[in-house]
Coordinates of C-alpha atoms and ligand atoms in Angstrom, one line a residue:
X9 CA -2.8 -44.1 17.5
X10 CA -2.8 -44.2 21.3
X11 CA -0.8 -42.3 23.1
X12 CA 1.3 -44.4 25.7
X13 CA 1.1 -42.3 28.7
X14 CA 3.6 -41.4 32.1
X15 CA 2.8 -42.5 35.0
X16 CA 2.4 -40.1 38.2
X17 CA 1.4 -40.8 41.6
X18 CA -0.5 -44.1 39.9
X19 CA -2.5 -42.6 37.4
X20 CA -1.5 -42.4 33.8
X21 CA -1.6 -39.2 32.4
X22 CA -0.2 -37.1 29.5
X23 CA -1.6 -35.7 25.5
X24 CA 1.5 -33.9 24.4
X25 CA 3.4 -37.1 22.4
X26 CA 6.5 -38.0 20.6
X27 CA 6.9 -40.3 17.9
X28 CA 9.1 -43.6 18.9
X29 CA 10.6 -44.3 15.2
X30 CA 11.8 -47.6 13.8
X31 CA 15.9 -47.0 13.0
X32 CA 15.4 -50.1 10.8
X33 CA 12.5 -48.3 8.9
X34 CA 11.8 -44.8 9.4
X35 CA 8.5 -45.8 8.0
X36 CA 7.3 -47.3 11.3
X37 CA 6.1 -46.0 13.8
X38 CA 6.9 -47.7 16.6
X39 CA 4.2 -45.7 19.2
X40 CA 3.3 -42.4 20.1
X41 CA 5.2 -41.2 23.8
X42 CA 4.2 -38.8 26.0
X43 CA 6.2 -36.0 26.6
X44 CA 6.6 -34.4 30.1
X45 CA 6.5 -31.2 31.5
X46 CA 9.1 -29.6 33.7
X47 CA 5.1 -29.4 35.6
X48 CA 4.7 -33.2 35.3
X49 CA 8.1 -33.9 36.9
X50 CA 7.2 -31.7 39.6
X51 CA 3.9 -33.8 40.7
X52 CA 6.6 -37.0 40.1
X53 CA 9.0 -36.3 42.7
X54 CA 6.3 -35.2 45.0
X55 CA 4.3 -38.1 44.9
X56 CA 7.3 -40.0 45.3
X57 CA 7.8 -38.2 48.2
X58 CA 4.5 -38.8 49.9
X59 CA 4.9 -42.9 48.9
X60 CA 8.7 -42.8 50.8
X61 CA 7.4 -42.8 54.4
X62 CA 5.3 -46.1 53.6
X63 CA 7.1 -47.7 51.3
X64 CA 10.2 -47.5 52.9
X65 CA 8.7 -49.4 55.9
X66 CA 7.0 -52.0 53.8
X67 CA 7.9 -55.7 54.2
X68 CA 10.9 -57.1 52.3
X69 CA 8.0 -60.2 51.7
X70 CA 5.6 -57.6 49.8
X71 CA 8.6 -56.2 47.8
X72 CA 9.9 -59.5 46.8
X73 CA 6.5 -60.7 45.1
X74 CA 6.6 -57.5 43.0
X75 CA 10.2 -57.9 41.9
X76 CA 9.4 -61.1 41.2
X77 CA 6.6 -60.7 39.6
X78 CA 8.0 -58.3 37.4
X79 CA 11.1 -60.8 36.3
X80 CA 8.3 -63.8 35.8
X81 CA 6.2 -61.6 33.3
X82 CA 9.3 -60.4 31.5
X83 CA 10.6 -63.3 31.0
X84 CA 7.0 -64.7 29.8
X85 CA 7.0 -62.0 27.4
X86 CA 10.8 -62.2 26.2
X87 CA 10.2 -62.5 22.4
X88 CA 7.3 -60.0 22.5
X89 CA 9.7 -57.2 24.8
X90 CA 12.1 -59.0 22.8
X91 CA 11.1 -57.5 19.7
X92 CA 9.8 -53.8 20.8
X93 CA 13.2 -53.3 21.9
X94 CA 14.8 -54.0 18.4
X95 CA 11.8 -51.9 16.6
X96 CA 12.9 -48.9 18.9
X97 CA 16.6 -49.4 18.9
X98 CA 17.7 -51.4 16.2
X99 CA 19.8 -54.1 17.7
X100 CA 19.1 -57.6 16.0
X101 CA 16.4 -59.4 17.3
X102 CA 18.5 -61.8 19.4
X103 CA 20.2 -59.3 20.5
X104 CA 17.4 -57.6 22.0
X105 CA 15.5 -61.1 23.3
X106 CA 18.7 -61.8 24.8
X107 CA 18.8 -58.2 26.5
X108 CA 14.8 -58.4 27.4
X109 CA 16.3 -62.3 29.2
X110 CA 19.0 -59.7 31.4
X111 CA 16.6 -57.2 32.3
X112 CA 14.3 -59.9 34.0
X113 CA 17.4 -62.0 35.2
X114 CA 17.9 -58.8 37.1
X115 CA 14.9 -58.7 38.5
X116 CA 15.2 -62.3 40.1
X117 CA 18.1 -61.6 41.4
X118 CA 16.8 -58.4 43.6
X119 CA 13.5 -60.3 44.3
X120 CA 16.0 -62.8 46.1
X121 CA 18.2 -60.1 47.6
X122 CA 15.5 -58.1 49.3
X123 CA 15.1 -61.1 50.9
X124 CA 18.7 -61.1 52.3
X125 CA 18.7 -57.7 53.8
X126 CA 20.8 -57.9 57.2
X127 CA 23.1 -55.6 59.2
X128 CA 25.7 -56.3 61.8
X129 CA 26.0 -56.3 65.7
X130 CA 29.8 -55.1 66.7
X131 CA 30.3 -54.6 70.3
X132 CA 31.8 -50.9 71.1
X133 CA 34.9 -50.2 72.2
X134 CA 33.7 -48.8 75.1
X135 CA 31.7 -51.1 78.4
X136 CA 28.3 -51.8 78.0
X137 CA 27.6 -50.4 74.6
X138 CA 26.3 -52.3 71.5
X139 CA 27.1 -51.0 68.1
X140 CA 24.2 -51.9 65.3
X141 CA 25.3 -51.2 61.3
X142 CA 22.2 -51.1 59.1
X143 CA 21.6 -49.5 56.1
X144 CA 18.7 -47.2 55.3
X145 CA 17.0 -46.1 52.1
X146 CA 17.5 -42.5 50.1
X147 CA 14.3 -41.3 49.5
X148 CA 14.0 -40.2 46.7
X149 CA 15.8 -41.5 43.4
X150 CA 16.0 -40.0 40.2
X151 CA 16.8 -42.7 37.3
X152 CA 18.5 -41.5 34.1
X153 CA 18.9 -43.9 31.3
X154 CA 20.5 -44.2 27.6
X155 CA 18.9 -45.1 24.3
X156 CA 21.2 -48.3 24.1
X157 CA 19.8 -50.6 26.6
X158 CA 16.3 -49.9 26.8
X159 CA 15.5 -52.5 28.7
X160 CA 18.4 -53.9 30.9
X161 CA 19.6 -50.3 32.5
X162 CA 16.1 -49.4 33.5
X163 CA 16.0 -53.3 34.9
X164 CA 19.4 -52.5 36.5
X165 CA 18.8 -49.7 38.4
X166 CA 14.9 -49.6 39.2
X167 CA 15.3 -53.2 40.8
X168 CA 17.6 -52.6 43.2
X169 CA 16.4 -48.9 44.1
X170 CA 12.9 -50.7 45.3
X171 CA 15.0 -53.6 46.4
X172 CA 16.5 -51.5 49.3
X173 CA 13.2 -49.3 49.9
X174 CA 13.9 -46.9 47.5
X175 CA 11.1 -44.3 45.5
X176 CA 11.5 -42.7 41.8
X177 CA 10.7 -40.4 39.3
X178 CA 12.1 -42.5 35.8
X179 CA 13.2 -40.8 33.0
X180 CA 14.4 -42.9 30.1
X181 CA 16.1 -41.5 26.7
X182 CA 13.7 -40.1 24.6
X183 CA 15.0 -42.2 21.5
X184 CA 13.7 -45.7 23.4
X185 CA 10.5 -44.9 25.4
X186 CA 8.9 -48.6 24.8
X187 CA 10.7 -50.7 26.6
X188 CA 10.8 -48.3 29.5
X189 CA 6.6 -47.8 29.7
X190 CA 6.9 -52.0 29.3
X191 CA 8.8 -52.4 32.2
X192 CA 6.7 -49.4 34.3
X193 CA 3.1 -50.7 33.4
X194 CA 4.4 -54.5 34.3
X195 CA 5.5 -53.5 37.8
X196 CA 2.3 -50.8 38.5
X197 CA 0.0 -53.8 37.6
X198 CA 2.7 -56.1 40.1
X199 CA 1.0 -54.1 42.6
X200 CA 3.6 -51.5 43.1
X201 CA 1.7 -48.9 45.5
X202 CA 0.8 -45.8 44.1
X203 CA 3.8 -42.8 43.7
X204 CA 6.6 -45.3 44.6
X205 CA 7.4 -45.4 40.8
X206 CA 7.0 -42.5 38.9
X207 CA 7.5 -42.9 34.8
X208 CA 8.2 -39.2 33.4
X209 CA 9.4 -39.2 29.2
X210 CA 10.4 -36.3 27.8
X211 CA 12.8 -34.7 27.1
X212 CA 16.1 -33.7 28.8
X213 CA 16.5 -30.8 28.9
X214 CA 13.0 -30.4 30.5
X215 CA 12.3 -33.6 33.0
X216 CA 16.3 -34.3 32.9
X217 CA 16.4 -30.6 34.3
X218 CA 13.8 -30.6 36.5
X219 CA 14.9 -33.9 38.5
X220 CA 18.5 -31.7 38.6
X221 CA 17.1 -28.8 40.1
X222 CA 14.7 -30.3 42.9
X223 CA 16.0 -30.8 46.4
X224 CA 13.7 -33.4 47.1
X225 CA 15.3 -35.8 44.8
X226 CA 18.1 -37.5 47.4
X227 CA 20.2 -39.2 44.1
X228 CA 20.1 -39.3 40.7
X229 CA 21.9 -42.4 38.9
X230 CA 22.9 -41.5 35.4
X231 CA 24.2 -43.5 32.5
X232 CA 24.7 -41.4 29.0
X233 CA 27.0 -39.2 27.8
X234 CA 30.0 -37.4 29.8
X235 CA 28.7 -33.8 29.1
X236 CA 24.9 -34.6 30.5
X237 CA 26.9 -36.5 33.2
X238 CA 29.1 -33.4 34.0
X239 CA 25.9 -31.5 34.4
X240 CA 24.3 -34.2 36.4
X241 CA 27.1 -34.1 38.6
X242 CA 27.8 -30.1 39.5
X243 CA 24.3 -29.8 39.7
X244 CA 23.7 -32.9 42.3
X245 CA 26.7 -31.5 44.2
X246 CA 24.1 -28.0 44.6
X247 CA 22.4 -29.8 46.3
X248 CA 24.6 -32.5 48.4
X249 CA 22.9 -35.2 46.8
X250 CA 24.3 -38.4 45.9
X251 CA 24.9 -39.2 42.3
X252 CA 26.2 -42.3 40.6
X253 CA 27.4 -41.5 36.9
X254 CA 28.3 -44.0 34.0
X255 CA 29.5 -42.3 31.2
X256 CA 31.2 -44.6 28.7
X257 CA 34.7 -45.4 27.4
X258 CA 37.9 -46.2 24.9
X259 CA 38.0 -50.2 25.8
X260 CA 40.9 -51.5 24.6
X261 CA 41.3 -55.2 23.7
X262 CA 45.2 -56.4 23.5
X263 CA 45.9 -59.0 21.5
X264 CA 49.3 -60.9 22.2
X265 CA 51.6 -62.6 19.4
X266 CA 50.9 -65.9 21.7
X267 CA 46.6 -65.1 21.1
X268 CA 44.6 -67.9 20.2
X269 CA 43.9 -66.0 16.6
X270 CA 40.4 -67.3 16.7
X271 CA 39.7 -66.5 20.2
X272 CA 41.1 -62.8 19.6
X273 CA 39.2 -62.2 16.6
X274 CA 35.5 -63.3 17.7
X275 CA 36.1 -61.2 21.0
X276 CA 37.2 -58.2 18.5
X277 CA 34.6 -58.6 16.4
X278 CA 31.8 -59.2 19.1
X279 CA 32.8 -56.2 21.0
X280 CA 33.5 -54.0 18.2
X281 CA 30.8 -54.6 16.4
X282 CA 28.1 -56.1 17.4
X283 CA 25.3 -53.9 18.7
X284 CA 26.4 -51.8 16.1
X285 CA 29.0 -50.7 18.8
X286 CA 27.3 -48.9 20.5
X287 CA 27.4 -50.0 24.0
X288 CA 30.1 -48.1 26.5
X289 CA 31.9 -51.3 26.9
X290 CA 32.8 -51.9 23.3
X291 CA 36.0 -52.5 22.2
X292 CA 37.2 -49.2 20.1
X293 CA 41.1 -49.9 20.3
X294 CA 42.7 -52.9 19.8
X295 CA 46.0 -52.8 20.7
X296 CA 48.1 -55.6 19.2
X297 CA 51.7 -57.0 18.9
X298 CA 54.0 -56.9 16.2
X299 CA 54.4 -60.7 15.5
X300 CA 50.6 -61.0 15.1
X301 CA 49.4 -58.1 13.8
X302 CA 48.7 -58.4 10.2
X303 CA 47.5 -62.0 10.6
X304 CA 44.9 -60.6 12.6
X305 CA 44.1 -57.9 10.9
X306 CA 43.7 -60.6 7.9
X307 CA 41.2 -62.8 9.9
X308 CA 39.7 -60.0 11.5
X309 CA 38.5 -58.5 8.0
X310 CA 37.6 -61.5 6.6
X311 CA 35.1 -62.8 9.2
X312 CA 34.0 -58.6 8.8
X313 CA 33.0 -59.8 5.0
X314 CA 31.2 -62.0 6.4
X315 CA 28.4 -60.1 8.9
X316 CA 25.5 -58.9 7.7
X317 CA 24.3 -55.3 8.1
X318 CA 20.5 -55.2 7.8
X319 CA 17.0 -54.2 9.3
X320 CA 17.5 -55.6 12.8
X321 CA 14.0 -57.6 12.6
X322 CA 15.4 -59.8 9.7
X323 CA 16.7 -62.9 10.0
X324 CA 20.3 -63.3 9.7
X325 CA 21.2 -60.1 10.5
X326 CA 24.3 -59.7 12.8
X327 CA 24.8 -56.0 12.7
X328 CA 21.3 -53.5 12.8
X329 CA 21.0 -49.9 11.9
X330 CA 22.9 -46.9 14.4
X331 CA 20.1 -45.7 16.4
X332 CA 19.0 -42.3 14.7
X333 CA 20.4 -39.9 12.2
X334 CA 22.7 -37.9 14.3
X335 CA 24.5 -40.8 15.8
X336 CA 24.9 -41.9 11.8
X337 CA 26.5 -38.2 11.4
X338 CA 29.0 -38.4 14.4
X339 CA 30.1 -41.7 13.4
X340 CA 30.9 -40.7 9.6
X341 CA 32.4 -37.9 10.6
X342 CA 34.6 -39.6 12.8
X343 CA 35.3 -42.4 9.6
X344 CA 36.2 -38.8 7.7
X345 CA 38.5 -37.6 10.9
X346 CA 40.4 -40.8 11.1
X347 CA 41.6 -40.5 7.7
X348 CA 42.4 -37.4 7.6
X349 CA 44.3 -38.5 10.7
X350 CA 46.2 -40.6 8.6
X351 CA 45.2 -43.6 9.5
X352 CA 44.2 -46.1 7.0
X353 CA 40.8 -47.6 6.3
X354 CA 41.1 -51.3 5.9
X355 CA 37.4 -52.1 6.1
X356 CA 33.9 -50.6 5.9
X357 CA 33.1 -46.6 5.9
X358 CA 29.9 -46.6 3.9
X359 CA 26.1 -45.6 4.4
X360 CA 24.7 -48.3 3.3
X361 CA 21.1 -48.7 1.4
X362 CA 19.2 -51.3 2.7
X363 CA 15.1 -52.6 1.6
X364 CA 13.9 -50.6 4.5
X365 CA 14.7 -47.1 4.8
X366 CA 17.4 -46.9 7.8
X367 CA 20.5 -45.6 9.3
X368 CA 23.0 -48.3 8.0
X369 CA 26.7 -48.3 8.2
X370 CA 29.3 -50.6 7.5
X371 CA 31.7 -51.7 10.2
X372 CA 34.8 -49.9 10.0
X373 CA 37.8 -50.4 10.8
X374 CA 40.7 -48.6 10.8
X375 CA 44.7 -49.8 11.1
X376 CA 48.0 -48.1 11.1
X377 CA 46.1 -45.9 13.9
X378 CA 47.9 -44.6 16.7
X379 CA 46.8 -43.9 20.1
X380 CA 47.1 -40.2 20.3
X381 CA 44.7 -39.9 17.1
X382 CA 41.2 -38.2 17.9
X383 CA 39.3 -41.8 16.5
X384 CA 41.4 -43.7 19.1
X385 CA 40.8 -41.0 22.6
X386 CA 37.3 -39.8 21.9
X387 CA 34.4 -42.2 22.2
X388 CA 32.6 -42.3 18.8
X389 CA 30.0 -44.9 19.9
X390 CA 29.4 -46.2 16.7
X391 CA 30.9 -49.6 14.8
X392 CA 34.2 -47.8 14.0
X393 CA 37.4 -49.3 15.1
X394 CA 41.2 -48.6 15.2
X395 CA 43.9 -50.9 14.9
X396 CA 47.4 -49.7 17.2
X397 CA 50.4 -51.8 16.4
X398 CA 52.7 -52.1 19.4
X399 CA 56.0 -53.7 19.9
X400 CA 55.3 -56.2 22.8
X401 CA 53.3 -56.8 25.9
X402 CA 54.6 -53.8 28.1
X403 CA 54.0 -51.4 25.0
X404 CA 50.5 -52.9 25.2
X405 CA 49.6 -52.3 28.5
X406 CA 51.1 -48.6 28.9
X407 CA 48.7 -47.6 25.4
X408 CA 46.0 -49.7 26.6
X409 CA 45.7 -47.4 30.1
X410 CA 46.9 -44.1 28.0
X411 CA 43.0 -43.1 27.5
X412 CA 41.2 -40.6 29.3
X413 CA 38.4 -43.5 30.3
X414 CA 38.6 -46.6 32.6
X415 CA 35.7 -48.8 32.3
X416 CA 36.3 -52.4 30.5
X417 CA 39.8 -53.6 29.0
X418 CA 40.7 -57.1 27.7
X419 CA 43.7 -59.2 26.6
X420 CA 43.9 -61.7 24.3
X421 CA 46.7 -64.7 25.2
X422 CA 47.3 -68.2 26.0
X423 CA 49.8 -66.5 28.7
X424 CA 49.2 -67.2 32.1
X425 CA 51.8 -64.7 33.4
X426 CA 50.9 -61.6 30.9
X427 CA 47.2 -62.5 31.7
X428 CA 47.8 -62.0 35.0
X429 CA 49.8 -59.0 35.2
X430 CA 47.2 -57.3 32.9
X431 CA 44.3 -57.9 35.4
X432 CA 46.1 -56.9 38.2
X433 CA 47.9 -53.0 36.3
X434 CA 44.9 -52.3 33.8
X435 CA 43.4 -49.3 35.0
X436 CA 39.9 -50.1 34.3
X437 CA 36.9 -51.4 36.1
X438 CA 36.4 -54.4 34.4
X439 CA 38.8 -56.9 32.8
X440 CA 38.8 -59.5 30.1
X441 CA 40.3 -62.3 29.4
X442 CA 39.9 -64.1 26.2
X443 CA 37.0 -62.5 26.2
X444 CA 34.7 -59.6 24.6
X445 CA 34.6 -55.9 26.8
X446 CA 31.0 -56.0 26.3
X447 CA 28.6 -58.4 27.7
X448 CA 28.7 -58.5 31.2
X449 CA 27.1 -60.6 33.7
X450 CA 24.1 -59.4 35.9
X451 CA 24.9 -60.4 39.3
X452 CA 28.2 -58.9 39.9
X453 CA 29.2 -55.2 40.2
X454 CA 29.4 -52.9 37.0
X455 CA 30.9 -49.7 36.7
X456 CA 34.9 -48.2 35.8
X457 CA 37.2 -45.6 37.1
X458 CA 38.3 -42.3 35.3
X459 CA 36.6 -40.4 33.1
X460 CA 34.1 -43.7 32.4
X461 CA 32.1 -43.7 35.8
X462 CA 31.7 -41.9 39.6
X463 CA 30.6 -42.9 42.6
X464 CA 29.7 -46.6 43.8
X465 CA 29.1 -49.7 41.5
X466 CA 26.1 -51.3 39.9
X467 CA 24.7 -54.4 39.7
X468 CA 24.7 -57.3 42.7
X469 CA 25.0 -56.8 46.0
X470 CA 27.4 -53.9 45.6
X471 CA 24.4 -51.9 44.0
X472 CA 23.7 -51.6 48.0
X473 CA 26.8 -48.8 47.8
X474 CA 24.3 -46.3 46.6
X475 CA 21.1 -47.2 47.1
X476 CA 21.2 -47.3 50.8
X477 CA 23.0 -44.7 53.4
X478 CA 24.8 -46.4 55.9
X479 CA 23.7 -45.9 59.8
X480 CA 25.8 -46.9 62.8
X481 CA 23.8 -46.6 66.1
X482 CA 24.8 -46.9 69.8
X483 CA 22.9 -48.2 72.6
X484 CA 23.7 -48.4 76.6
X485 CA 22.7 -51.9 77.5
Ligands
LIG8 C1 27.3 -54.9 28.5 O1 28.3 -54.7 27.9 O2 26.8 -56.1 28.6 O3 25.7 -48.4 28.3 C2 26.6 -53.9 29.2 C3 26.4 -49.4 28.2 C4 26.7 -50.1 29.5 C5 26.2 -51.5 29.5 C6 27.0 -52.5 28.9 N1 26.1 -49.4 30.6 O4 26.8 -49.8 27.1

């Protein structure tokens, strides 16, 4: 089998390789990945380094044809990306086209804001004196991404890093390599110049580490789990660099007594469950009222009869394997917590044995939860859900914010006034209405407060924020 290489100051190199496995059939094969040395790294960020000086400088016209090049051949290659991506990850196929359709939406969208790049002209305060407000590019950025979008974070944050003049050293979760070597070899043969993006697999706690302990990387942008994104942050602080963390959440959905019930239960069950839940802006808690809850619970399980847990290349299949055997443990032994917990299984729990050997689980969810139980605070990032009845809207909203997290949170009503109070006092980043948590629109900023996300958004123009350092200059006229 070949070995699918990194790529360092525009060669590929690399023997040492890891096998990307199928989570639909552990069978397959899906490639073999090289695996980086803390060494290999090393030669990353310095050849990153040496491309800044250049690259930096280089026309916003020349970046444009790359980014857009880059979206064009995605996009051409949608169902072929399309299907890597649920070989490696084991979301269903449409799933996984549809993600492989974001990740070169995003790429459009910074090919056509490179070409908007503008400062301001203030006049000083002070007589003869003009004030100019531009914004200037790291240096050097170290990119960080999870096994659950393998293709759209990459897209999401190595688009707008060269978008603003930005060069990296790429490391993407060992789980998921494929999409990530797609993505790299498509904008190297764009015409990316050599060093300006730097593809190091590996592992963690080797290229992860390394990218931590090197001055020369300027900021690191991190989306994974909180303890990795604790580390990436006291370790970035070392070293006054700027980091941007995204680190998951609790997302509560409320669902009103006045709720359209069919409204409220395809948003539950989209964001609950689909992507086997595991994406950090699935709903985990749904918080509903009294007069509604056990006709939703009722509807809610019933359409959960109905979806089809399978190999995630089949057709038909709404819900694909969890992504490896260890995220199969922590989710069953968060199934086994919440009932010791007390609350009670209405649906789902099991491993389940499919044609294909794979990690399959039924969605789960639990009712008669309440918010202080472990399954409702902890993120379990699997297809496991708890039910919390509450008394009426204000009882909705106060359990809705009680969580240690703050990234998505929706509502469910036909309420004009309850819908908007609960955008303006949830304490999250993102809110829904009527709609799912998950599945979130590429062009506008990304990102939550608390314990879910730190520093500056993604996504759109606000991915500017940390991408770029601000510079006010002065001039005597
Ligand atoms: C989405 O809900 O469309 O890791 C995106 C995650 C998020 C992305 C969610 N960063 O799940």
């Amino acid at each position: 089998m070949t070995i699918y290489q990194n790529l360092i100051a525009g060669e590929w190199i690399g023997s040492d390789a890891t096998k990307n496995i199928n989570p639909s059939d552990t069978n397959e094969v899906v490639g073999l990945y090289a695996d980086g040395s803390a060494e290999d790294t090393k030669n990353a960020i310095a050849a990153a380094k040496a491309a800044f000086p250049s690259w930096s400088r280089s026309g916003i016209w020349e970046r444009h044809v790359i980014l857009k090049k880059a979206g064009d051949e995605i996009m051409a290659r949608k169902d072929e990306l399309g299907a890597l991506l649920a070989r490696e990850e084991g979301k269903t196929l449409p799933e996984a086209i549809g993600e492989t359709i974001r990740a070169s939406q995003i790429f459009e969208f910074f090919a056509g804001e490179v070409l908007r790049l503008a400062g301001e002209t203030i006049p000083s305060v002070r007589p003869n004196i003009g004030v100019e407000i531009t914004r200037d590019p790291l240096g050097v950025i170290g990119i960080i991404t999870p096994w659950n979008f393998p293709i759209a974070i990459p897209a999401w944050k190595i688009a707008p890093a060269l978008c603003y003049g930005n060069t990296i050293v790429f490391k993407p979760a060992e789980l998921v390599p494929a999409c990530s070597w797609a993505i790299v070899d498509i904008l190297h043969r764009a015409g990316l110049p050599k060093g300006v993006l730097n593809l190091v697999m590996g592992k963690g706690s080797v290229v992860g580490q390394a990218m931590l302990d090197s001055p020369d990387v300027a900021g690191i942008t991190f989306t994974g789990s909180t303890g990795t994104g604790k580390r990436v942050a006291a370790a970035s602080l070392e070293h006054n660099r700027k980091f941007q963390l995204e680190m998951g959440g609790k997302n509560p959905m409320v669902v009103l007594d006045d709720a359209d019930l069919n409204v409220a239960v395809e948003a539950a069950a989209n964001s609950g469950f689909f992507s086997t839940g595991q994406r950090c802006t699935a709903s985990s808690r749904l918080i509903v009222t009294e007069g509604i809850h056990d006709k939703f619970v009722a509807a809610l399980t019933a359409k959960l009869e109905t979806l089809i847990v399978d190999n995630a290349m089949k057709s038909g299949t709404h819900i694909g394997p969890v992504v490896d055997e260890k995220q199969l443990k922590t989710d069953t032994d968060y199934i086994e917590i919440g009932k010791k917990e007390g609350a009670k299984l209405a649906f789902g729990g099991e491993v389940l044995k499919r044609d294909t050997p794979g990690f399959y689980l039924q969605p789960t969810l639990f009712t008669e939860a309440t918010n202080q139980m472990r399954i409702s605070r902890e993120e379990i990032f699997g297809p496991v859900v708890s039910v919390i009845r509450v008394k009426d809207y204000e009882e909705a909203l106060a359990t809705a914010n009680d969580t240690p997290f703050g990234l998505s949170s929706g509502i469910a009503t036909t309420s004009l006034k309850h819908a908007t109070h609960f955008k303006r006092n949830a304490e999250a980043g993102m809110v829904m209405v009527n709609l799912p948590t998950a599945g979130v629109d590429f062009h506008v900023p990304f990102g939550g407060r608390k314990g879910s996300s730190y520093g500056p958004r993604e996504q759109g123009k606000y991915a500017a924020e940390f991408y770029t350092s601000v510079k006010t200059s002065y001039t005597l006229a």
